[in-house]
Short mmCIF file of C-alpha atoms and ligand atoms in Angstrom, two decimals:
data_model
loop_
_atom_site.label_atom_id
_atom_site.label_comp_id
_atom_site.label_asym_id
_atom_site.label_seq_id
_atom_site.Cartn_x
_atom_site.Cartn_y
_atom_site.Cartn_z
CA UNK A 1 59.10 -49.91 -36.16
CA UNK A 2 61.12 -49.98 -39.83
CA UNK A 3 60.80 -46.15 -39.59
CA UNK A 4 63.90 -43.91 -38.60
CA UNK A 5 63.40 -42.27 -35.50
CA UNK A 6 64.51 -38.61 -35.21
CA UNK A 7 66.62 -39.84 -32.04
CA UNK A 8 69.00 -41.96 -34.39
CA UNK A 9 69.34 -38.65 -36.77
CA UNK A 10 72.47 -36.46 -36.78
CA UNK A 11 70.56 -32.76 -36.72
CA UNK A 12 72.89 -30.25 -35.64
CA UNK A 13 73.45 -27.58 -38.38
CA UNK A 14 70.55 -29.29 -40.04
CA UNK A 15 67.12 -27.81 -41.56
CA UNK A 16 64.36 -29.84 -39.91
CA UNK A 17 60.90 -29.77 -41.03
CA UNK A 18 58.38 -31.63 -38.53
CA UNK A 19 55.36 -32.09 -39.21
CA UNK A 20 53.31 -31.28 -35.68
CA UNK A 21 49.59 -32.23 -34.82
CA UNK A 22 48.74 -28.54 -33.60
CA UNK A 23 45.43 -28.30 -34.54
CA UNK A 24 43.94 -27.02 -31.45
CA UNK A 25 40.85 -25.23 -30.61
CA UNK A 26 40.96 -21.60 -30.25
CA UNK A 27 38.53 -18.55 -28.90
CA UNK A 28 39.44 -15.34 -28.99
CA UNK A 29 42.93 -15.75 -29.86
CA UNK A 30 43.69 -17.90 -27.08
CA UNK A 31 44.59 -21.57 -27.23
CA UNK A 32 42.08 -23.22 -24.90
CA UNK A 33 43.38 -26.95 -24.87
CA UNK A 34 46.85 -26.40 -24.78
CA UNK A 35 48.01 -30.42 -24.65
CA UNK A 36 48.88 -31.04 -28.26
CA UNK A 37 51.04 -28.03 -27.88
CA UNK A 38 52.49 -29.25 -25.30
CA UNK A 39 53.14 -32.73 -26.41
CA UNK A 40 54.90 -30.97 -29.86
CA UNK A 41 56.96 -28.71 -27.50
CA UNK A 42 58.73 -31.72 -26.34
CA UNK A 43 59.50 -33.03 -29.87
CA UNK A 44 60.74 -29.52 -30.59
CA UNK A 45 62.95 -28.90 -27.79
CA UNK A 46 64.60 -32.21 -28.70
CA UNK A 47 65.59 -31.34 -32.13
CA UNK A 48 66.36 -27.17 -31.08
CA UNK A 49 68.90 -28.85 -28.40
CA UNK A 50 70.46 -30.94 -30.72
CA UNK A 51 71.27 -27.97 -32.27
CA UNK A 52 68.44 -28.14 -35.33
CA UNK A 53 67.25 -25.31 -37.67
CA UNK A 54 63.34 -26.33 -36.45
CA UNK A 55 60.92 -25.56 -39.21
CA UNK A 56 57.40 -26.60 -37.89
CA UNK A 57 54.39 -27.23 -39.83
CA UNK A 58 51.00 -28.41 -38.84
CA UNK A 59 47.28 -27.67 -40.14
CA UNK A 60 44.56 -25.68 -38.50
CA UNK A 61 41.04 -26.18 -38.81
CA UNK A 62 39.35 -26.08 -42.20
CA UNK A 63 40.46 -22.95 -44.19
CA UNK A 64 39.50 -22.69 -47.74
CA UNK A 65 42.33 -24.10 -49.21
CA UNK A 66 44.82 -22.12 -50.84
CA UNK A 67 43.84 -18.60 -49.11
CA UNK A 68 45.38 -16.79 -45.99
CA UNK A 69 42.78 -16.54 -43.80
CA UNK A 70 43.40 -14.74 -40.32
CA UNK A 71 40.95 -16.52 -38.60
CA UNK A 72 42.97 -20.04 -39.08
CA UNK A 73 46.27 -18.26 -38.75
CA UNK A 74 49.16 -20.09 -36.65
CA UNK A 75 49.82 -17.10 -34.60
CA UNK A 76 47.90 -18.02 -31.53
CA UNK A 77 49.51 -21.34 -30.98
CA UNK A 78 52.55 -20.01 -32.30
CA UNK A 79 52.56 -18.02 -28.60
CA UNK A 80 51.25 -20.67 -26.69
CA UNK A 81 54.42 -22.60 -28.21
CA UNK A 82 56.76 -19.72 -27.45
CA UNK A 83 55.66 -19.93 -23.86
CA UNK A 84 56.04 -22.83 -23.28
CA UNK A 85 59.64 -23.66 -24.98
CA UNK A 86 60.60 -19.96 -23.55
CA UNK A 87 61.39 -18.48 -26.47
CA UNK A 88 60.05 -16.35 -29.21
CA UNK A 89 58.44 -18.58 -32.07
CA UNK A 90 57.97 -16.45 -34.74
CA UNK A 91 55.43 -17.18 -37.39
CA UNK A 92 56.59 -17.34 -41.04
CA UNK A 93 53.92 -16.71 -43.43
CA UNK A 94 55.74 -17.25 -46.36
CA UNK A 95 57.70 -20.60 -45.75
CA UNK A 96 57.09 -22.25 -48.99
CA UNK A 97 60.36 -20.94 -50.56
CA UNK A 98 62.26 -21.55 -47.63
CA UNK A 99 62.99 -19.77 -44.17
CA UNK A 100 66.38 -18.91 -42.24
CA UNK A 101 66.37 -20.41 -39.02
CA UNK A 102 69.67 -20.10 -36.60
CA UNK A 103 71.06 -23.33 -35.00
CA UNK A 104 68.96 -24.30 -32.08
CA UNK A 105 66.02 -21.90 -33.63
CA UNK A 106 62.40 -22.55 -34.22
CA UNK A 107 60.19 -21.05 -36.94
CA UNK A 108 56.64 -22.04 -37.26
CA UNK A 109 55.04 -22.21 -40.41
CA UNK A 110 51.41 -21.23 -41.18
CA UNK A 111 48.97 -23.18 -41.87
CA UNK A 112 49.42 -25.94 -44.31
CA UNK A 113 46.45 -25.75 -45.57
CA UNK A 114 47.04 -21.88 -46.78
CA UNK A 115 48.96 -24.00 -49.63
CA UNK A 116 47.30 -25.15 -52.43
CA UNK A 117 47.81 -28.43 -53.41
CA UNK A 118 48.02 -30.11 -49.75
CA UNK A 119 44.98 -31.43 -49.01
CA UNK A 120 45.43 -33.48 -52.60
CA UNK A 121 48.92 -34.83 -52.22
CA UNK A 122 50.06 -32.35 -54.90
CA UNK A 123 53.25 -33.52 -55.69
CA UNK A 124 54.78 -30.68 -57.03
CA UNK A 125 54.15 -28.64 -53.31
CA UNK A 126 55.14 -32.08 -51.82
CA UNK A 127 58.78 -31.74 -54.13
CA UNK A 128 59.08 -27.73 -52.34
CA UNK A 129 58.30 -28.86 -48.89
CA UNK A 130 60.87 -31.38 -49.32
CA UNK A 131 63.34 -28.55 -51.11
CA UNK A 132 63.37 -26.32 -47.87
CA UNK A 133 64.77 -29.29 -45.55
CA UNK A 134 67.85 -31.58 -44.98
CA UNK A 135 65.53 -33.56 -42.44
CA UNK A 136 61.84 -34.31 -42.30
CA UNK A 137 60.12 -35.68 -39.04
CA UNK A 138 56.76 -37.18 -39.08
CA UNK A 139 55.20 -36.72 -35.64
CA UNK A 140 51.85 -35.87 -36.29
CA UNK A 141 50.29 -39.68 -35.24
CA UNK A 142 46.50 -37.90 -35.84
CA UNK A 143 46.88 -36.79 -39.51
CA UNK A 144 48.92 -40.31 -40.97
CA UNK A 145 46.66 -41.91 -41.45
CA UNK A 146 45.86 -38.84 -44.37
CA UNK A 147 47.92 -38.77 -47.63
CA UNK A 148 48.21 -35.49 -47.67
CA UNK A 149 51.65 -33.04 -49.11
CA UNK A 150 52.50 -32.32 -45.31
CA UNK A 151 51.64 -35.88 -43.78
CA UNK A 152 52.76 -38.10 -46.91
CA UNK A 153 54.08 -36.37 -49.82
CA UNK A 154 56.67 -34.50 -48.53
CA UNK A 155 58.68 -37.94 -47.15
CA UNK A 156 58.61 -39.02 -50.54
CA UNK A 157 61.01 -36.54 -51.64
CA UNK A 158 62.65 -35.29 -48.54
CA UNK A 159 66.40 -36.40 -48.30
CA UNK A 160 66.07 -37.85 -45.55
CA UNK A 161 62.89 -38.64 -43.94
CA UNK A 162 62.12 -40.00 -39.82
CA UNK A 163 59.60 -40.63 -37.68
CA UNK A 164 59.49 -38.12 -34.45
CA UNK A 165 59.17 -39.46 -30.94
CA UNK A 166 55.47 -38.51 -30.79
CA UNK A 167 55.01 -40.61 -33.73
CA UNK A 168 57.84 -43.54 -32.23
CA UNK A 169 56.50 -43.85 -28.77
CA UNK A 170 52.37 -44.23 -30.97
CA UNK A 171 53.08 -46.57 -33.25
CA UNK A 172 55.63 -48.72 -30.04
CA UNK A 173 52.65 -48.45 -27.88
CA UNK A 174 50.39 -49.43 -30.78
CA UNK A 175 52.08 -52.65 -32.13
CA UNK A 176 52.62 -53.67 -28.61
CA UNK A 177 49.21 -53.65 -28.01
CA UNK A 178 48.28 -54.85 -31.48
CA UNK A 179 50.86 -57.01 -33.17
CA UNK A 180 52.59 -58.92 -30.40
CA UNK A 181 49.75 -58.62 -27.74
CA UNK A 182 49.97 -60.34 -24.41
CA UNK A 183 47.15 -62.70 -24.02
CA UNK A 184 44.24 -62.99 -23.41
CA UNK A 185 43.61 -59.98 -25.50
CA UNK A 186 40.56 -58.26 -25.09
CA UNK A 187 39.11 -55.26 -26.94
CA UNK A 188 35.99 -52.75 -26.49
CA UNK A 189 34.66 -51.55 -28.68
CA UNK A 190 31.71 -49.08 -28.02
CA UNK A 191 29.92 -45.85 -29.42
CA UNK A 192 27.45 -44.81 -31.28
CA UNK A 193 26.93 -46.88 -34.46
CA UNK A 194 28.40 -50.57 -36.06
CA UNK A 195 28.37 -48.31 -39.43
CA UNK A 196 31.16 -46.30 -38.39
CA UNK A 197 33.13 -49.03 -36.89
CA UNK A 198 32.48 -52.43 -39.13
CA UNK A 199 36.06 -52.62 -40.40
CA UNK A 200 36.62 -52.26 -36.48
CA UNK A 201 34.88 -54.85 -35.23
CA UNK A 202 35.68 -57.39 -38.15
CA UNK A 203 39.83 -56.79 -37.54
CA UNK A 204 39.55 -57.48 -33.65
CA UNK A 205 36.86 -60.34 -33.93
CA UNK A 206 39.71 -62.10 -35.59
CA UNK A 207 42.50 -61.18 -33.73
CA UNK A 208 41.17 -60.86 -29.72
CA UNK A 209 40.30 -63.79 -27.23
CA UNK A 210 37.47 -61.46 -26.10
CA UNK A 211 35.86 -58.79 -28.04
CA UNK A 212 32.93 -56.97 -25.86
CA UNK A 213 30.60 -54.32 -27.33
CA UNK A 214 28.87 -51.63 -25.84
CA UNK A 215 26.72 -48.92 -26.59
CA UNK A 216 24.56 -48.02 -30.12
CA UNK A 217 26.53 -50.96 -31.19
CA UNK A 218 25.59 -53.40 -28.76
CA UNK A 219 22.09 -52.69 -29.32
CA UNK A 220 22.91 -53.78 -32.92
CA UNK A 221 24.27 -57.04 -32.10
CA UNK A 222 21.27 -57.18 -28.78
CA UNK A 223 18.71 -57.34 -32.04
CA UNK A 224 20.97 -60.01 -33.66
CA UNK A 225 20.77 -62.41 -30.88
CA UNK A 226 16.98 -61.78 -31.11
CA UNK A 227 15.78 -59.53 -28.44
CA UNK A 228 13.79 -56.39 -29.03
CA UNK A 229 15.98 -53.38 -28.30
CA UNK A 230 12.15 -51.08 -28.36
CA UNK A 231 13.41 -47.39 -29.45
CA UNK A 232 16.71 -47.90 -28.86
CA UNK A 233 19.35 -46.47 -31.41
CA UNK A 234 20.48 -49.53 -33.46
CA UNK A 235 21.06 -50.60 -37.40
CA UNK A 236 18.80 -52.63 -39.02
CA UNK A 237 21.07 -52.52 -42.17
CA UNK A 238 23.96 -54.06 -39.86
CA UNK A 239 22.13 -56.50 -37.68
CA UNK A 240 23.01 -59.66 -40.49
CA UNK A 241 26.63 -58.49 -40.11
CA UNK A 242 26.56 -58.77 -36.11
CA UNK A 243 25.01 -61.70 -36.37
CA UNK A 244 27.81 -62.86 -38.88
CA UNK A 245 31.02 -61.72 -36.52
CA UNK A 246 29.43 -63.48 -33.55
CA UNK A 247 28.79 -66.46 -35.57
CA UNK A 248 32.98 -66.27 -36.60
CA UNK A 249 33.75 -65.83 -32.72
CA UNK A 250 31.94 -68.55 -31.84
CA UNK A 251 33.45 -70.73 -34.53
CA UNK A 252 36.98 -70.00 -33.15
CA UNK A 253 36.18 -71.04 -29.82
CA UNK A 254 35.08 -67.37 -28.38
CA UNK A 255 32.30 -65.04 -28.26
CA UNK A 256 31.08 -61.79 -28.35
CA UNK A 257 28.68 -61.52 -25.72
CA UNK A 258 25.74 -58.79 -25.65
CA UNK A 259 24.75 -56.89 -21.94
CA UNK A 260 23.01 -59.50 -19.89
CA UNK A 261 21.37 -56.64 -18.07
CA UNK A 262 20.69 -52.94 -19.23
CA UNK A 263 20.00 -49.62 -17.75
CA UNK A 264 16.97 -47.63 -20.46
CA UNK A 265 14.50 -44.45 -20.12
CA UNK A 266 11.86 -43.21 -22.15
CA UNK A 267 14.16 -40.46 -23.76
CA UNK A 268 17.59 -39.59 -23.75
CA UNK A 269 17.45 -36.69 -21.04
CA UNK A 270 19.61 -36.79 -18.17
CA UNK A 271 16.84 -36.00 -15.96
CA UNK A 272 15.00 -38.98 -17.54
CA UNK A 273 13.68 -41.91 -15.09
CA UNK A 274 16.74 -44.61 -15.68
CA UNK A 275 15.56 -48.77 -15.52
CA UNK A 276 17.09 -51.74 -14.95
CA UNK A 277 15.97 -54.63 -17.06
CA UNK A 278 17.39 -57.90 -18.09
CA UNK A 279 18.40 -57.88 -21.98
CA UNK A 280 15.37 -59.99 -22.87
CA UNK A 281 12.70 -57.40 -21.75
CA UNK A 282 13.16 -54.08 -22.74
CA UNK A 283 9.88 -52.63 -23.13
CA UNK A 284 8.97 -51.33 -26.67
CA UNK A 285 8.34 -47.86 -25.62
CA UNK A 286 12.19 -47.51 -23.67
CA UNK A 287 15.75 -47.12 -25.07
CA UNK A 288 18.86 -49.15 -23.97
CA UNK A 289 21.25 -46.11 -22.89
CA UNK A 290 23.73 -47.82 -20.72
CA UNK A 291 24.53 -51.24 -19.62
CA UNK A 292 23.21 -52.86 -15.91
CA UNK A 293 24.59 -53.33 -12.89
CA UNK A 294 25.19 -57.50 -13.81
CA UNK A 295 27.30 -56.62 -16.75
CA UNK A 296 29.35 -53.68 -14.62
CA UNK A 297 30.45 -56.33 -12.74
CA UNK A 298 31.20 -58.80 -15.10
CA UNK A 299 33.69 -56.16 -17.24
CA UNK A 300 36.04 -56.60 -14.16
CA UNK A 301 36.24 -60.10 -13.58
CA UNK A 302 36.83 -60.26 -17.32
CA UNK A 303 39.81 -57.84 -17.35
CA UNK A 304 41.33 -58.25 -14.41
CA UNK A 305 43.11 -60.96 -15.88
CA UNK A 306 44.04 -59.28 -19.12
CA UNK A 307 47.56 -59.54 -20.71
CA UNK A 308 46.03 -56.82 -23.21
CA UNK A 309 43.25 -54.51 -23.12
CA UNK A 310 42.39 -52.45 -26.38
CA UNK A 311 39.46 -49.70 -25.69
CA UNK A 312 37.36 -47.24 -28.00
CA UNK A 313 34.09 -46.40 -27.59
CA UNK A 314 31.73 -45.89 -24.25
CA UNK A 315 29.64 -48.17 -23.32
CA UNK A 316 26.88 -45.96 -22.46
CA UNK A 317 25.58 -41.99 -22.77
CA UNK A 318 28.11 -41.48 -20.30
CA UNK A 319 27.92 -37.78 -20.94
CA UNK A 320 24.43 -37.84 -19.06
CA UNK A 321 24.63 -39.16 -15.12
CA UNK A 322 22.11 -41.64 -14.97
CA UNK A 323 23.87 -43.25 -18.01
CA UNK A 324 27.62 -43.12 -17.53
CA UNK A 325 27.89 -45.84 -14.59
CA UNK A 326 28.41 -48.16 -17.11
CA UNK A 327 31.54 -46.06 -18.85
CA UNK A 328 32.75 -45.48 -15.27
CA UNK A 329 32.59 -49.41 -14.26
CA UNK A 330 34.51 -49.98 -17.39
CA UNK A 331 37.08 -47.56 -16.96
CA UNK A 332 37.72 -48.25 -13.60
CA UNK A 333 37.95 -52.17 -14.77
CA UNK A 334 41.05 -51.06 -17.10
CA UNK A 335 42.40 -48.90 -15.22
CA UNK A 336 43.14 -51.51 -12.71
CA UNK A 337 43.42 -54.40 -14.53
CA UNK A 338 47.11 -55.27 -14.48
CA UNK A 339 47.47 -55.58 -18.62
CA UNK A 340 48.99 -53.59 -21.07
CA UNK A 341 46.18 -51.05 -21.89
CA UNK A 342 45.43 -48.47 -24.68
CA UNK A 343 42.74 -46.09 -25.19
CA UNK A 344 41.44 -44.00 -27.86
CA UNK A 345 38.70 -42.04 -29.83
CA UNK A 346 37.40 -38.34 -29.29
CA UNK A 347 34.50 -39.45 -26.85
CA UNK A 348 36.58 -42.17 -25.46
CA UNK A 349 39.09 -40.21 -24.34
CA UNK A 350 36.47 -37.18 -23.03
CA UNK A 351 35.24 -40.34 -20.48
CA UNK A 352 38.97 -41.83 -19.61
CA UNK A 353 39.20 -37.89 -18.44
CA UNK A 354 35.97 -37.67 -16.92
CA UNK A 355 36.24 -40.73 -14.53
CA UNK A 356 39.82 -39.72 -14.07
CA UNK A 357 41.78 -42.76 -14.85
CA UNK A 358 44.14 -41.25 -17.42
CA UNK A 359 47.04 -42.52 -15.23
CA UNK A 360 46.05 -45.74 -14.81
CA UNK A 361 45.99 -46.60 -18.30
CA UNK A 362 48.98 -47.67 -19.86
CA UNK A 363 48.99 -45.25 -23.43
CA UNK A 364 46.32 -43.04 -24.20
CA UNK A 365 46.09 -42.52 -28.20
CA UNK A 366 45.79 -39.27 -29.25
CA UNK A 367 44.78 -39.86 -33.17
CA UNK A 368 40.91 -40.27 -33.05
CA UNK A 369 40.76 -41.61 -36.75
CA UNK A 370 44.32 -42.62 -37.27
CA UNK A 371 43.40 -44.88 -34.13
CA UNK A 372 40.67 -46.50 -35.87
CA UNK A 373 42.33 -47.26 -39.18
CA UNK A 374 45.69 -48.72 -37.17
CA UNK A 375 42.80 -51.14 -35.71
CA UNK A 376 41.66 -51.82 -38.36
CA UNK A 377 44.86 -52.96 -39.49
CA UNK A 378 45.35 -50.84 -42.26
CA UNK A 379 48.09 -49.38 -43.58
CA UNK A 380 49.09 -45.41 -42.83
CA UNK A 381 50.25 -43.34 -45.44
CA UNK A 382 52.02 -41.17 -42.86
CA UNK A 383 54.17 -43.81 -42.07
CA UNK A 384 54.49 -46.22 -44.88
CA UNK A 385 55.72 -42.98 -46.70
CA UNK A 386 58.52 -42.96 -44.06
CA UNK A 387 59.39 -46.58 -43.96
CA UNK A 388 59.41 -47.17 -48.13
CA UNK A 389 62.21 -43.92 -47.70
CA UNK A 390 64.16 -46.52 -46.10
CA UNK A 391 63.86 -48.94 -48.06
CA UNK A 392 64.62 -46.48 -51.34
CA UNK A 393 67.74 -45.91 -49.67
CA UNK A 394 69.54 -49.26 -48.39
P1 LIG B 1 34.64 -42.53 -29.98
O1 LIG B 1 34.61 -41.06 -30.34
O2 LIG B 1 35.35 -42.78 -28.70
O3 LIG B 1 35.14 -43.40 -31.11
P2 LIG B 1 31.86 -42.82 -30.72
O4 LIG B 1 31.90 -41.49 -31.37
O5 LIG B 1 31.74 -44.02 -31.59
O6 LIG B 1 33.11 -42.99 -29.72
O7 LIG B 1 30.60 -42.90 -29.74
C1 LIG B 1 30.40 -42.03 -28.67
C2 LIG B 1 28.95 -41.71 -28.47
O8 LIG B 1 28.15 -42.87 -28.37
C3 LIG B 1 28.73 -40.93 -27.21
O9 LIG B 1 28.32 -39.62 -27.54
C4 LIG B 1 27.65 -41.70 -26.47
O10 LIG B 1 26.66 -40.86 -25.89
C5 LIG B 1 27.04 -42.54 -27.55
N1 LIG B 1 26.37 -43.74 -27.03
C6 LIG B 1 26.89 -44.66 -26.21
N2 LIG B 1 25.99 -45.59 -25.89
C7 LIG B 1 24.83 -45.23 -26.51
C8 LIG B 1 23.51 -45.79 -26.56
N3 LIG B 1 23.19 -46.89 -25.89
N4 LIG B 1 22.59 -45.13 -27.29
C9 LIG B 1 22.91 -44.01 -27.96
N5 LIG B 1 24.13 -43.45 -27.97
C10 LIG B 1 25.08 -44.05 -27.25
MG1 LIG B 2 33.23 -39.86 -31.40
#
């Protein structure tokens, strides 16, 4: 990583700004998924016992921007933090302008998005986040891949300007997986729809010994090696581009091989009669929701042997029983395969829970589109903005 960590930071006496992923959903004024909290609380406590002046910031849900609104106010997480760190976190509403902390405190900050200007970059709010801080710590993974005043802006003109351990152990776990992989390297990618994920599936098709695809987007590339996928969800407008990436895998020596068997019903119900065909005779009036009992079987004799396993997307409508066998065979497959393994998306990440094999992979990663973009390869503002600080300075 050419980022600072926070670890190799002097902080005591300090003001620290860090920039937190707290963004968590709340009903009735209670935080009912308290993890990201949790995960921050660590980060926190670190900098608080190195004797810090902790200034957190973080966004929450989609306020107008610019506006106090008390329905996206901080306070409820602001107690779920205090409880957690056992001690009062008190919730300063009007941070902008800067906010007394004692040594080993912790303030939190409302909502970022209360301030005008931070969705855009602004950089003059960037300039006065930077102006209330000694020290600013990137840890929200989830939002750099955003150039926004809180996740990007503010690192320009902070003095100094680090990466938090959230962020560190991410982007280690990341560009192990990713830049020095292991081999053989193999990715899933699943879910819904090629659209979402093109910039996906081109990156890994040139960088994996084995890319498999599941899902929407197998039925994509099932109707590019000519079969008839009959009502299944797939995309016509990407079919020529599936049939391009398997043409590029099989001119480097590999494939990308389709579901030699699939599971299909009539609709998508989960009380729906569930079929086994082979790929090449799905009947016109039945949708491919999950892959067969054939292909289950061969996911583990393919990653057993894994140096590197990269996974995002189910292979199936595992939310629905008579769908998710395939999701579970998969996870299952990764979970004991005896690779380096990584794992991430929303609904990827609702199934790694589901089947309960959270343990068993080796880093679960928690930013859903910042995920996506780092597999893509592409550069994140979030933390170029941190590592070009670095540079400015030597
Ligand atoms: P992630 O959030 O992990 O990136 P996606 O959002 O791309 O994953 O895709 C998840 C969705 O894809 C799930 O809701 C799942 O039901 C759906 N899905 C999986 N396989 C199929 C299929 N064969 N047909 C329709 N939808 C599918
Ligand atoms: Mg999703």
């Amino acid at each position: 990583m050419k980022a600072k960590r926070m670890s190799d930071l002097q902080l005591a006496g300090k003001r620290v700004l860090i920039r937190e992923d707290l963004n968590v959903p709340i009903r009735d004024g209670q935080v009912t998924d308290d993890t990201r909290v949790r995960a921050a609380a660590a980060s926190i406590r670190q900098a608080m016992d190195a004797g810090a002046r902790v200034l957190v910031m973080s966004h929450l849900g989609r306020p107008k921007e610019g506006e106090y609104d008390p329905d996206a106010s901080m306070a409820p997480v602001a107690r779920r933090l205090g409880e957690i760190l056992g001690c009062e976190v008190p919730v300063a509403r009007d941070w902008i302008d800067g906010v007394d902390v004692p040594e080993g405190g912790v303030v939190l900050c409302e909502n970022v998005r209360f301030q005008p200007g931070e969705t855009r970059d602004d950089e003059d709010l960037s300039r006065r986040m930077a102006a209330i801080c000694d020290v600013f710590v990137m840890d929200a993974f989830g939002t750099a891949h955003r150039a926004q005043a809180s996740t990007h802006g503010v690192a320009r003109f902070a003095p100094e300007a680090c990466a938090g351990p959230l962020l560190t152990a991410e982007l280690e776990a990341l560009s192990k997986a990713l830049d020095e992989p292991s081999r053989p390297m193999i990715a899933i990618v699943g879910g819904s729809k090629v659209s979402g994920k093109v910039q996906v599936l081109e990156a890994l098709t040139h960088k994996v010994d084995q890319l498999i695809v599941g899902g929407g987007i197998a039925n994509t590339f099932i109707a590019a090696a000519g079969y008839s996928v009959g009502k299944s969800l797939y995309e016509a407008d990407f079919v020529e581009t599936a049939r391009r990436l398997m043409d590029e895998a099989r001119a480097k020596g590999g494939e990308i091989p389709i579901p030699e068997d699939v599971v299909t019903a009539r609709e998508l119900a989960a009380d729906a009669e569930a079929r086994v065909h082979p790929v090449n005779a799905v009947p016109e009036d039945e949708m491919i929701l999950d892959v067969g009992p054939q292909t289950r079987a061969r996911y583990d004799g393919m990653l057993r042997n894994a140096g590197t396993v990269v996974w995002n997307g189910p292979v199936g409508v595992f939310e629905m029983a008579p769908f998710a066998e395939g999701t579970r065979a998969l996870a299952d497959a990764i979970g004991a395969s005896a690779g380096f393994s990584i794992a991430g998306g929303g609904d990827t990440l609702a199934a790694v829970e589901q089947f309960g094999v959270t343990d068993r992979i080796s880093y679960i990663s928690t930013g859903g589109g910042a995920f996506l973009e780092f597999l893509e390869g592409r550069e994140l503002p979030g933390v170029a903005a941190l590592e070009r600080h670095k540079a400015a300075e030597s």
